[in-house]
GROMACS .gro file of C-alpha atoms in nm:
model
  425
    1UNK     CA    1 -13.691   0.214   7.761
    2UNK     CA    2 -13.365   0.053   7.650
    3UNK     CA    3 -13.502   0.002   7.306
    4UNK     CA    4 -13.675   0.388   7.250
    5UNK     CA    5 -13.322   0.508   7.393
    6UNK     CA    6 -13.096   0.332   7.131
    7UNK     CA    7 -13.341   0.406   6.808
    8UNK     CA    8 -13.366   0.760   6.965
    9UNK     CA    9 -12.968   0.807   7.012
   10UNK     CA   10 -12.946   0.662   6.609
   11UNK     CA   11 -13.232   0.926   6.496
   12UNK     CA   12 -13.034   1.199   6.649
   13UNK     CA   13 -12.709   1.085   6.463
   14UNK     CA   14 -12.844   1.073   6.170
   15UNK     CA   15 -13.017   1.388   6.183
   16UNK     CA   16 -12.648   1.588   6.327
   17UNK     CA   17 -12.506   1.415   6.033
   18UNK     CA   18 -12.762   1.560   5.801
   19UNK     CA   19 -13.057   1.360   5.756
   20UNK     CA   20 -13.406   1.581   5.813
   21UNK     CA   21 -13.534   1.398   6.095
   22UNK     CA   22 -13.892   1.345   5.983
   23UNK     CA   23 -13.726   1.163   5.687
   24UNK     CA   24 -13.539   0.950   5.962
   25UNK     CA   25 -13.804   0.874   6.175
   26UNK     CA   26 -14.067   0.763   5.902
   27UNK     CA   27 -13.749   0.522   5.757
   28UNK     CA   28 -13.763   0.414   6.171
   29UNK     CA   29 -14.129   0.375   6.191
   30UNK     CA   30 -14.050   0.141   5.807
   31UNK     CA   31 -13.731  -0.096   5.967
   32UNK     CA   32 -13.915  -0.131   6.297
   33UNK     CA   33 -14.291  -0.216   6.227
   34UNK     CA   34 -14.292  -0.426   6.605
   35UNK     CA   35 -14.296  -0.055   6.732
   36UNK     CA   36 -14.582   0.020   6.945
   37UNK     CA   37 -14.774   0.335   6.982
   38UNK     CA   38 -14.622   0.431   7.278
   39UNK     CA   39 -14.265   0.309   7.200
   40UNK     CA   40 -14.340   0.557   6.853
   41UNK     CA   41 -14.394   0.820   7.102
   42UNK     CA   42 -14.138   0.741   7.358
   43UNK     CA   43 -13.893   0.780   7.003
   44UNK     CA   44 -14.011   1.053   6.894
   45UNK     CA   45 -14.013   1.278   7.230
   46UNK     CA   46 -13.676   1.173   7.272
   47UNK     CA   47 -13.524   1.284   6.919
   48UNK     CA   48 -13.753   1.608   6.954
   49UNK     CA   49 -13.638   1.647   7.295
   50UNK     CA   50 -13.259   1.642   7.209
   51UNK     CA   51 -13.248   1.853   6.922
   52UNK     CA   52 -13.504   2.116   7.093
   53UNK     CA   53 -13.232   2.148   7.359
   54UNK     CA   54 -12.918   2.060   7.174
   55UNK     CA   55 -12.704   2.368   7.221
   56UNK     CA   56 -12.738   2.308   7.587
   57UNK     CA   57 -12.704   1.900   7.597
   58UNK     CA   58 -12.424   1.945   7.369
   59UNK     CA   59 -12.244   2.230   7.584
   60UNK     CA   60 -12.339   2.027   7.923
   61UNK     CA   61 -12.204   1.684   7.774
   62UNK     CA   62 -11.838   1.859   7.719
   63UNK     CA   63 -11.843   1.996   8.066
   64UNK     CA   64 -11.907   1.649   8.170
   65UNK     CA   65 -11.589   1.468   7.968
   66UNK     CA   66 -11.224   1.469   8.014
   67UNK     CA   67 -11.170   1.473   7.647
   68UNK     CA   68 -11.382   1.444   7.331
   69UNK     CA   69 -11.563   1.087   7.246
   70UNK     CA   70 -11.435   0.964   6.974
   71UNK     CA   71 -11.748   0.724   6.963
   72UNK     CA   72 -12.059   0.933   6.842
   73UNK     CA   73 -12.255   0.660   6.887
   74UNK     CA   74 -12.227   0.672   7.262
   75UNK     CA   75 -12.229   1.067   7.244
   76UNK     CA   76 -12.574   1.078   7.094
   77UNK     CA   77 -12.675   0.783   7.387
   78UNK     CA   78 -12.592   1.025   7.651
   79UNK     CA   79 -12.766   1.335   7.471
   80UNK     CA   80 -13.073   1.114   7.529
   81UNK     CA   81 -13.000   0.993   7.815
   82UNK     CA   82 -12.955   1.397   7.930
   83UNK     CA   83 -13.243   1.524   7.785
   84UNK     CA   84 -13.429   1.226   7.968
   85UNK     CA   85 -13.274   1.335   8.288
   86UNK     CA   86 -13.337   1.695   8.278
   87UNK     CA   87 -13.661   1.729   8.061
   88UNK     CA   88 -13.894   1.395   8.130
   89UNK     CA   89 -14.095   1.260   8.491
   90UNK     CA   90 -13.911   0.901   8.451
   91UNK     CA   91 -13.644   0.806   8.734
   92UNK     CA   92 -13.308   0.890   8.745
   93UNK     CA   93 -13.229   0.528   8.834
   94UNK     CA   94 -13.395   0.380   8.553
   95UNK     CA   95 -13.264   0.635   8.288
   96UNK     CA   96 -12.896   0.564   8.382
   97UNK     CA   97 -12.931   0.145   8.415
   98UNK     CA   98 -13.110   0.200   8.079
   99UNK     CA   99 -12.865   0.389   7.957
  100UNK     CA  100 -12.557   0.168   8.057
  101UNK     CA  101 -12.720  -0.145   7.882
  102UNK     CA  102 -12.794   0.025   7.593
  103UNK     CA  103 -12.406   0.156   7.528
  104UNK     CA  104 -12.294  -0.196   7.435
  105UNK     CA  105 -12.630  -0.210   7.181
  106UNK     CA  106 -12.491   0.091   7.018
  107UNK     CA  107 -12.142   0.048   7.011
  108UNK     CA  108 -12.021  -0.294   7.064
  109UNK     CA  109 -11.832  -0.191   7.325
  110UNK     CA  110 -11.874  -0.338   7.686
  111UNK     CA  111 -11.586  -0.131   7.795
  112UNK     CA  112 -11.819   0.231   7.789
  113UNK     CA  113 -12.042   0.098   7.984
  114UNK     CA  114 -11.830   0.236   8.308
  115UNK     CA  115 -11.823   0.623   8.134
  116UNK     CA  116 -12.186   0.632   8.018
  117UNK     CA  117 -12.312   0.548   8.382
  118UNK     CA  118 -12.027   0.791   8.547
  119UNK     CA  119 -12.094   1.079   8.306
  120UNK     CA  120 -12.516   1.060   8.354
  121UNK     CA  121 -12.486   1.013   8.769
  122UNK     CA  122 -12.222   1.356   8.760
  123UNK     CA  123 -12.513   1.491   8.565
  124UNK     CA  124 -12.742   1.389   8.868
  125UNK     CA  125 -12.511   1.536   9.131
  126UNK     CA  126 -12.425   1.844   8.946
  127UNK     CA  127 -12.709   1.936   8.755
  128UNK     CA  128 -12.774   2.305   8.906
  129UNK     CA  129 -12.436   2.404   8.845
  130UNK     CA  130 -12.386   2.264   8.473
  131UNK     CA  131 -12.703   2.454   8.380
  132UNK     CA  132 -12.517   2.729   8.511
  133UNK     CA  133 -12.254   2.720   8.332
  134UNK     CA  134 -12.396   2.602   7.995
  135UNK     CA  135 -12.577   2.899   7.988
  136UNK     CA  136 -12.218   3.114   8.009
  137UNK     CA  137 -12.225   3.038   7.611
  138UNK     CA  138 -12.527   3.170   7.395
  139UNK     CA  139 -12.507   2.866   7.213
  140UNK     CA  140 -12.565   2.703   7.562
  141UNK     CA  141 -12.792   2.908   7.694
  142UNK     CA  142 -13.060   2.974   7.361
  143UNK     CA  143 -12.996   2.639   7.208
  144UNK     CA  144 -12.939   2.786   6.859
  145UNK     CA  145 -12.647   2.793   6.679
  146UNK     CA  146 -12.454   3.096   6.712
  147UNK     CA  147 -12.455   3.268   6.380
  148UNK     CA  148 -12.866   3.214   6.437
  149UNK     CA  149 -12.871   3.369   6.750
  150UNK     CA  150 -12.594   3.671   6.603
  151UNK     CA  151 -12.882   3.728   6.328
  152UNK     CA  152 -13.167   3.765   6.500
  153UNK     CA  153 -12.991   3.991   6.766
  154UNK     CA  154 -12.896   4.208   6.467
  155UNK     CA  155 -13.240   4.256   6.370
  156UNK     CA  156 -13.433   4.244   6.671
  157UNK     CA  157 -13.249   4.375   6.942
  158UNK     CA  158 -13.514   4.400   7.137
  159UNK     CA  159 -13.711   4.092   7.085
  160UNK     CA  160 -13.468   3.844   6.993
  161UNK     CA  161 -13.443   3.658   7.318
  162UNK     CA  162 -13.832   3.582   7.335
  163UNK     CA  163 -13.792   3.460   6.942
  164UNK     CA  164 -13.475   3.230   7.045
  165UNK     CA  165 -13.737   3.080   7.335
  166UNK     CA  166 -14.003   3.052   7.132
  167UNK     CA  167 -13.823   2.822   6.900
  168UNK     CA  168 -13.744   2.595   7.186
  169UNK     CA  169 -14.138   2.555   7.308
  170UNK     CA  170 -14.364   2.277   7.213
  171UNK     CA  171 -14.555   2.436   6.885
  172UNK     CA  172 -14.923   2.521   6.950
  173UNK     CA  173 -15.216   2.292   6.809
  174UNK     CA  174 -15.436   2.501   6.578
  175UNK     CA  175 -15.741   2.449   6.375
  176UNK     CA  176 -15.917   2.617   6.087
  177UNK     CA  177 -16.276   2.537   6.064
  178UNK     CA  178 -16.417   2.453   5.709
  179UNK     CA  179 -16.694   2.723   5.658
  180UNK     CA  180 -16.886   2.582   5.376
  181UNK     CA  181 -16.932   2.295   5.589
  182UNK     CA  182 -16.980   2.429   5.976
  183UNK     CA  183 -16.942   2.763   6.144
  184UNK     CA  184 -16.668   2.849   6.417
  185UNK     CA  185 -16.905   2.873   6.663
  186UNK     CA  186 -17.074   2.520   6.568
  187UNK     CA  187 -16.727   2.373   6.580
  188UNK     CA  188 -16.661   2.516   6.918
  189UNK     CA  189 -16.990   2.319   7.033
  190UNK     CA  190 -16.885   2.000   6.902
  191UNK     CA  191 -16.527   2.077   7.027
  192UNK     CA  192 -16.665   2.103   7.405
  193UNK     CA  193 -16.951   1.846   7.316
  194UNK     CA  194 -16.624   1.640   7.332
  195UNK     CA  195 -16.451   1.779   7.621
  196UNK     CA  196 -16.190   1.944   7.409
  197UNK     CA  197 -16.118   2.364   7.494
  198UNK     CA  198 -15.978   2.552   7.228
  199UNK     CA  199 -15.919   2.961   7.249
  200UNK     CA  200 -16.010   3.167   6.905
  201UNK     CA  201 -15.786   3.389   6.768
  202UNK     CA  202 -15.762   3.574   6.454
  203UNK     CA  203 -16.021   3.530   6.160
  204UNK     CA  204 -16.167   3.241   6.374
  205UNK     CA  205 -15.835   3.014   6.432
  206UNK     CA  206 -15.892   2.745   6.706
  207UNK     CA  207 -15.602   2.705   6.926
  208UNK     CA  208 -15.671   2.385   7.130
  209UNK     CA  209 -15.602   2.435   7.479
  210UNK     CA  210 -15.431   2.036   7.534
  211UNK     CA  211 -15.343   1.922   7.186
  212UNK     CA  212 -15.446   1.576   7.062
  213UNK     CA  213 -15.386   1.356   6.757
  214UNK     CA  214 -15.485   1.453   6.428
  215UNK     CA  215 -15.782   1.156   6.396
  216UNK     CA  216 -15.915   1.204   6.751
  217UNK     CA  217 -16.101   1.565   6.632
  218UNK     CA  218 -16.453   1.580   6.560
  219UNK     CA  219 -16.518   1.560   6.181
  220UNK     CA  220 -16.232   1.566   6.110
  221UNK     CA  221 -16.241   1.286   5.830
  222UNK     CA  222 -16.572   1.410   5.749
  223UNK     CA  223 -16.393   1.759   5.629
  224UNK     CA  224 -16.499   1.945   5.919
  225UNK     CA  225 -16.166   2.112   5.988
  226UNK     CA  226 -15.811   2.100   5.919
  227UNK     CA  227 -15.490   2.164   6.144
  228UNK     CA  228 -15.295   2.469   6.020
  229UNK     CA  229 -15.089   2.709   6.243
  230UNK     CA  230 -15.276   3.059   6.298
  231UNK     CA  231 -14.956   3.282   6.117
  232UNK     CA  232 -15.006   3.020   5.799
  233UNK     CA  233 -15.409   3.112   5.839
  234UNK     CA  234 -15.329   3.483   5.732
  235UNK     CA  235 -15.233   3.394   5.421
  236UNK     CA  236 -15.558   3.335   5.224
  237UNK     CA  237 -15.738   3.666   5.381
  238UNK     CA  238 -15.499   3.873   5.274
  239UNK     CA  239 -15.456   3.775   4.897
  240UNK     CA  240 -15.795   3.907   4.904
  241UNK     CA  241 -15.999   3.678   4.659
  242UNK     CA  242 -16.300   3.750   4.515
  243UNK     CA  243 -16.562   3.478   4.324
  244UNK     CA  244 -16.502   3.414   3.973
  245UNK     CA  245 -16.145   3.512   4.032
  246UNK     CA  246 -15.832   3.306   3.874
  247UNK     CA  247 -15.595   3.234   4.157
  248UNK     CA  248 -15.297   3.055   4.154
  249UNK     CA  249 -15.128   2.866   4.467
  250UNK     CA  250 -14.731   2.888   4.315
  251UNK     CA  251 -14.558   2.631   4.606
  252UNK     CA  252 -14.861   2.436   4.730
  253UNK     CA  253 -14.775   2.187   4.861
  254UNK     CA  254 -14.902   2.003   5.116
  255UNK     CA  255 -15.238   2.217   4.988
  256UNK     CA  256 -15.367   2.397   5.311
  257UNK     CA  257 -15.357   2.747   5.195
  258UNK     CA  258 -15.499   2.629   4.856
  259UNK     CA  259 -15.787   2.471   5.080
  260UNK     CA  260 -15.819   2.753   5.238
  261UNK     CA  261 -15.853   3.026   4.934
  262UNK     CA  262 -16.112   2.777   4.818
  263UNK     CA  263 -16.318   2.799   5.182
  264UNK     CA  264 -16.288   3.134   5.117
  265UNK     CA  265 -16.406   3.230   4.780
  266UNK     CA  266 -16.532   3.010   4.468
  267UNK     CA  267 -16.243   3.080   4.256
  268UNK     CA  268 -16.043   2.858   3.958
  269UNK     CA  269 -15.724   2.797   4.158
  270UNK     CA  270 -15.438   2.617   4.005
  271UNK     CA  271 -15.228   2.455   4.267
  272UNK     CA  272 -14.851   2.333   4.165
  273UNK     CA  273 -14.558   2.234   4.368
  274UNK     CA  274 -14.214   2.099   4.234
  275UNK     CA  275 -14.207   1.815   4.482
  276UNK     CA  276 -14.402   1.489   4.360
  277UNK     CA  277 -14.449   1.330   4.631
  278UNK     CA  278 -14.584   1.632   4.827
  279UNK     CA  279 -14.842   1.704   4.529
  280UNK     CA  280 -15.060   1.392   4.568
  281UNK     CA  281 -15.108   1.527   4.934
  282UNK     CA  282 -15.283   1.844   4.809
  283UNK     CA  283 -15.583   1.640   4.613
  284UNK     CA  284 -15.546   1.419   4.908
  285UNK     CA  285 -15.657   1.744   5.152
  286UNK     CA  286 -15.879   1.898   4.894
  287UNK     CA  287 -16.109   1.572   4.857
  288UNK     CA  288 -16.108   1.538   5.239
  289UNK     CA  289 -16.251   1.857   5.254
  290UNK     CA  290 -16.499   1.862   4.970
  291UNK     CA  291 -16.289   2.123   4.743
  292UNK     CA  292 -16.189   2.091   4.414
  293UNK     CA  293 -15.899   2.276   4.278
  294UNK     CA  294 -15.896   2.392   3.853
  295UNK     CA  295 -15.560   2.208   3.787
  296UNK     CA  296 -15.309   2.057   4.030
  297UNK     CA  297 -14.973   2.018   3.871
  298UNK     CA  298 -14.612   1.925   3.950
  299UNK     CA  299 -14.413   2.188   3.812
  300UNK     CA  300 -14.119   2.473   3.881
  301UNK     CA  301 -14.274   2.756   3.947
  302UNK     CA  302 -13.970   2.941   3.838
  303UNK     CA  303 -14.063   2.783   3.507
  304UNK     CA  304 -14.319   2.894   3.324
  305UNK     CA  305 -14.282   2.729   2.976
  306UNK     CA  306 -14.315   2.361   3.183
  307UNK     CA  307 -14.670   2.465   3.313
  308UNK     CA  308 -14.825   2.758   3.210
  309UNK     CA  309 -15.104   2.827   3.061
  310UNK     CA  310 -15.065   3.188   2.881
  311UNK     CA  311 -15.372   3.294   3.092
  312UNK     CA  312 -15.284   3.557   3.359
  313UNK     CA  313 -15.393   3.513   3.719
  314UNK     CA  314 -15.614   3.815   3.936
  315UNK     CA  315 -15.407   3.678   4.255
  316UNK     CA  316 -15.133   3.480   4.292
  317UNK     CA  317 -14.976   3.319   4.639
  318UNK     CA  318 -14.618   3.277   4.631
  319UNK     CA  319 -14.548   3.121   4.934
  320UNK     CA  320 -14.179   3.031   4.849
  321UNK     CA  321 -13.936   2.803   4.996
  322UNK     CA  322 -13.729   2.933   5.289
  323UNK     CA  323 -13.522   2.859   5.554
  324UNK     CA  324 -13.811   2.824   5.787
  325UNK     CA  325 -13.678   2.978   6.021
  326UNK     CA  326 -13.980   3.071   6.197
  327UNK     CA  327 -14.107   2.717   6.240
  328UNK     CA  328 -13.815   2.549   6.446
  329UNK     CA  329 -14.068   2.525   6.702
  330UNK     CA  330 -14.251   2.223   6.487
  331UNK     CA  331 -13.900   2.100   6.303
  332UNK     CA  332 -13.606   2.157   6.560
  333UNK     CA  333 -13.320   1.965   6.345
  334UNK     CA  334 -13.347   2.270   6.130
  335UNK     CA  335 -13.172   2.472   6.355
  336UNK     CA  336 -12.853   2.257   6.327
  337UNK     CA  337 -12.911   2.182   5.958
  338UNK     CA  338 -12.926   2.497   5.812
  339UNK     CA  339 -12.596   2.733   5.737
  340UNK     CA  340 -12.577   3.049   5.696
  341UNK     CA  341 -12.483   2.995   5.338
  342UNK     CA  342 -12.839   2.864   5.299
  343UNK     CA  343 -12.992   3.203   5.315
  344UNK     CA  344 -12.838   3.350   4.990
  345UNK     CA  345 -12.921   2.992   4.802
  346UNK     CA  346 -13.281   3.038   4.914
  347UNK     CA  347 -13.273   3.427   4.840
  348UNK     CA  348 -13.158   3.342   4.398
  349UNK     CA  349 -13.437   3.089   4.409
  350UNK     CA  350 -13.718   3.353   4.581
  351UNK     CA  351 -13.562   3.593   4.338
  352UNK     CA  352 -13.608   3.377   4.036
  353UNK     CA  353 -13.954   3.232   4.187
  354UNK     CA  354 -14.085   3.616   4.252
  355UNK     CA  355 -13.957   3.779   3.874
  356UNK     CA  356 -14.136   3.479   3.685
  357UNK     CA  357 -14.475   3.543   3.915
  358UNK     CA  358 -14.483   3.880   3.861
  359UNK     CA  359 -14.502   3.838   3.452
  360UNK     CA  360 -14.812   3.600   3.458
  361UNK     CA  361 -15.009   3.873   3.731
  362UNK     CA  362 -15.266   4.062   3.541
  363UNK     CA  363 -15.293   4.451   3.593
  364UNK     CA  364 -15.452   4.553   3.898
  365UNK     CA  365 -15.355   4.188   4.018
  366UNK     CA  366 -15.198   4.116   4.354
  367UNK     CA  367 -14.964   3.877   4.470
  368UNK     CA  368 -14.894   3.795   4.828
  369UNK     CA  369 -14.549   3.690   4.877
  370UNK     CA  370 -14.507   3.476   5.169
  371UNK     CA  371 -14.208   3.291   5.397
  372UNK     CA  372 -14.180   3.142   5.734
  373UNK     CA  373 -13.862   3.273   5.784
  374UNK     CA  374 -13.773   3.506   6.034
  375UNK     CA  375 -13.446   3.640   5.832
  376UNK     CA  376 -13.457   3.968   5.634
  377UNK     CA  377 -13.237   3.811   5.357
  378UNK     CA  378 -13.588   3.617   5.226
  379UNK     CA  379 -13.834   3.889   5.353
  380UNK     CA  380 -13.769   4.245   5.402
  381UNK     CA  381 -13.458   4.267   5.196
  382UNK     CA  382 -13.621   4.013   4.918
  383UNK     CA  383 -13.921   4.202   4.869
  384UNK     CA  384 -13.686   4.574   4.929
  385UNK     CA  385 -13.492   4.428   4.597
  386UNK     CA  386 -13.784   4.320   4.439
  387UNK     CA  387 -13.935   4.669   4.436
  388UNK     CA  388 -13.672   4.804   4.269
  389UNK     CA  389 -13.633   4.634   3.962
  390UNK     CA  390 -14.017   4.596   3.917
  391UNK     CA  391 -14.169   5.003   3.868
  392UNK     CA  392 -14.485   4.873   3.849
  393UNK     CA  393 -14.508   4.711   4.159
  394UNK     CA  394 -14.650   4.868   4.505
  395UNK     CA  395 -14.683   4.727   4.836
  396UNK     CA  396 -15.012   4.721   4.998
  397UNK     CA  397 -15.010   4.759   5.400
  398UNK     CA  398 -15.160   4.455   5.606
  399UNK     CA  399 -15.471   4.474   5.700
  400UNK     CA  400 -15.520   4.153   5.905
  401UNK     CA  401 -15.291   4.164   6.149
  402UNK     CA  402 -14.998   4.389   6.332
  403UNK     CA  403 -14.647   4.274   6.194
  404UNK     CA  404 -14.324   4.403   6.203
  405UNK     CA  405 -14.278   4.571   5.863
  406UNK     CA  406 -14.462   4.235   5.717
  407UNK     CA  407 -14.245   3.990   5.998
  408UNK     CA  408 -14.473   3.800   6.238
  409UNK     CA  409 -14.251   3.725   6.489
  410UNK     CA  410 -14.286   3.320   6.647
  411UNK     CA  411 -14.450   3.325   6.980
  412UNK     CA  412 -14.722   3.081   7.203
  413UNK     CA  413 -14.975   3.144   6.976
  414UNK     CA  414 -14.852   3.102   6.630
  415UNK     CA  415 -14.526   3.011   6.414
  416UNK     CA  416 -14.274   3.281   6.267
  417UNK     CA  417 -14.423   3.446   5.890
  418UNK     CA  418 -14.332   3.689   5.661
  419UNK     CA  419 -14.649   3.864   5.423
  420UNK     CA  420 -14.603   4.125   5.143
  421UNK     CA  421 -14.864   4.220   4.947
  422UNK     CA  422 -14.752   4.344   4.598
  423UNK     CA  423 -15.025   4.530   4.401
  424UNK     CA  424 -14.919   4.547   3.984
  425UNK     CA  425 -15.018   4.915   3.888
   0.00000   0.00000   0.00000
């Protein structure tokens, strides 16, 4: 435990100080290949666990001290060694000796050793009551930063508590079953052949009751199925493809709706994304699966003179990049890596990603533009602007699913999205 709780307490530090934490933990999983499965898991729980709850750790740690530590080092121990203590089965007693040997590992300082194991044991005796009063502060009580929280209450008054808790849940396991290779139902056969229970939701999404790794699902390698949240499923329905169509996937990337349009519909897609690395990964998906994609590039999609063609598309899927708002659930270190700033960065680059689309869209073309953002600034109000400066441009309603003017709110069941369907009269 000692070693999972220093490598954990050094992922969270890095991450507050601005690293994206599956960036960190891969470079962890690189400097410490002696890692074993379980001590990978133990690490990765942990640095989850912390930044899930931050907003309450953090507001219960200052409760806890006389005075700010000036050593963040031993700050980010006792987050984990919080978390542990009010989140996981192991014992108290073990967490705290654990925890005090561990403070001279990640600071070099024997002396700390006496505050680490007085602050967790207060913790112990006074748990009820410091939940209590964490929760006095929004921040504390929603673990979400407060301009977050001061957002969402602004635009969902009435649902922005269950959006707030729905960020802090373990994200649900879904699966979207290949049909050019099996059916949903014959999936659901081999899922139970193997003792697995899954629950189907929209268009045939899989929701596995107790989720499991990636390579322990039936046929999986063989192309079978694929892992993609049921909000992210929507997307390929509703650009409403045809065969013999020319679609274009604008921000790809890792290529799961791509697969998907091409489950769907025999079309010549052209998948791009602007990051590199992230581009091999759509072939990588497509081949798994037995798809083949027209042209994957790596390109701006805001540029048009690096990649295009000069052939129009029938559909296009912008599915742009966002604040993600509505996937904290799966990637909790955005929450206290994003600023509020952010949100008018990402809206000029939606903007700019939306205007050079919409010239390359044949008449009578759609495009779907998509987010998983839960902020009007990249949905509503992006799209709002959008139709004003663009006459010939209408927006379809949704026909696969009950949103919130386009927003599908984050819940048990699926991640947070944003759909608009633009038509080009």
């Amino acid at each position: 435990m000692l070693k999972t709780q220093c490598l954990a307490a050094a992922t969270v530090g890095k991450v507050l100080a601005g690293a994206s934490l599956t960036e960190v933990l891969q470079e962890v999983w690189r400097t410490h290949g002696d890692l074993s499965t379980q001590q990978r898991g133990a690490i990765q729980d942990l640095s989850y666990g912390v930044l899930r709850f931050y907003g309450q750790l953090d507001r219960m740690l200052g409760l806890l001290l006389n005075k700010p530590l000036r050593d963040r080092n031993i700050c980010h121990l006792l987050l984990v060694g919080l978390y542990q203590l009010g989140y996981s089965k192991a014992s108290a007693h073990a967490i705290v000796d654990h925890a005090v040997s561990a403070t001279y590992v990640v600071s070099g300082n024997k002396g700390a050793q006496g505050l680490v194991n007085a602050i967790l044991r207060n913790f112990v005796r006074q748990r009820a009551s410091l939940l209590e009063r964490a929760a006095e502060s929004e921040v504390g009580r929603y673990s979400h930063p407060q301009w977050w929280i001061d957002k969402l209450h602004a635009y969902y008054p009435q649902s922005y508590q269950a959006i707030l808790e729905a960020g802090n849940q373990h994200p649900p396991m879904t699966l979207r079953v290949n049909p050019r290779k099996i059916s949903v139902a014959e999936y659901e056969n081999l899922l139970d052949q193997n003792g697995m229970e899954a629950r189907r939701l929209w268009n045939g999404a899989l929701k596995l009751v107790q989720p499991i790794t990636v390579d322990s699902l039936p046929g999986f390698a063989q192309g079978l199925v694929s892992v993609q949240d049921a909000g992210a499923q929507l997307a390929a329905p509703l650009l409403d493809t045809h065969d013999g169509m020319r679609v274009l996937d604008a921000c790809a990337a890792p290529g799961g709706k791509s697969a998907h349009l091409l489950e769907l519909a025999e079309v010549e897609l052209t998948a791009l994304d602007k990051d590199i690395a992230r581009v091999a990964r759509i072939a990588q998906n497509l081949s798994r699966l037995g798809l083949d994609a027209h042209r994957v590039i790596h390109a701006d999609a805001a540029n048009l003179a690096e990649w295009w063609d000069g052939k129009q598309f029938d559909r296009i899927l912008a599915d742009v990049p966002c604040s993600a708002s509505g996937v904290v659930c799966r990637h909790p270190d955005i929450k206290w890596l994003r600023r509020e700033s952010d949100l008018s960065q990402f809206g000029q680059k939606q903007g700019k990603i939306l205007d050079a689309l919409w010239q390359i869209l044949t008449r009578d073309g759609k495009l779907l533009y998509a987010t998983c953002s839960v902020f009007a600034e990249e949905n509503k109000l992006q799209v709002e602007k959008f139709l004003r400066h663009h006459s010939d441009a209408r927006l379809l309603p949704l026909s696969q699913v009950d949103t919130i003017d386009g927003q599908l709110l984050p819940n048990s069941h699926h991640d947070g999205f944003f759909y608009a369907l633009l038509h080009k009269v």
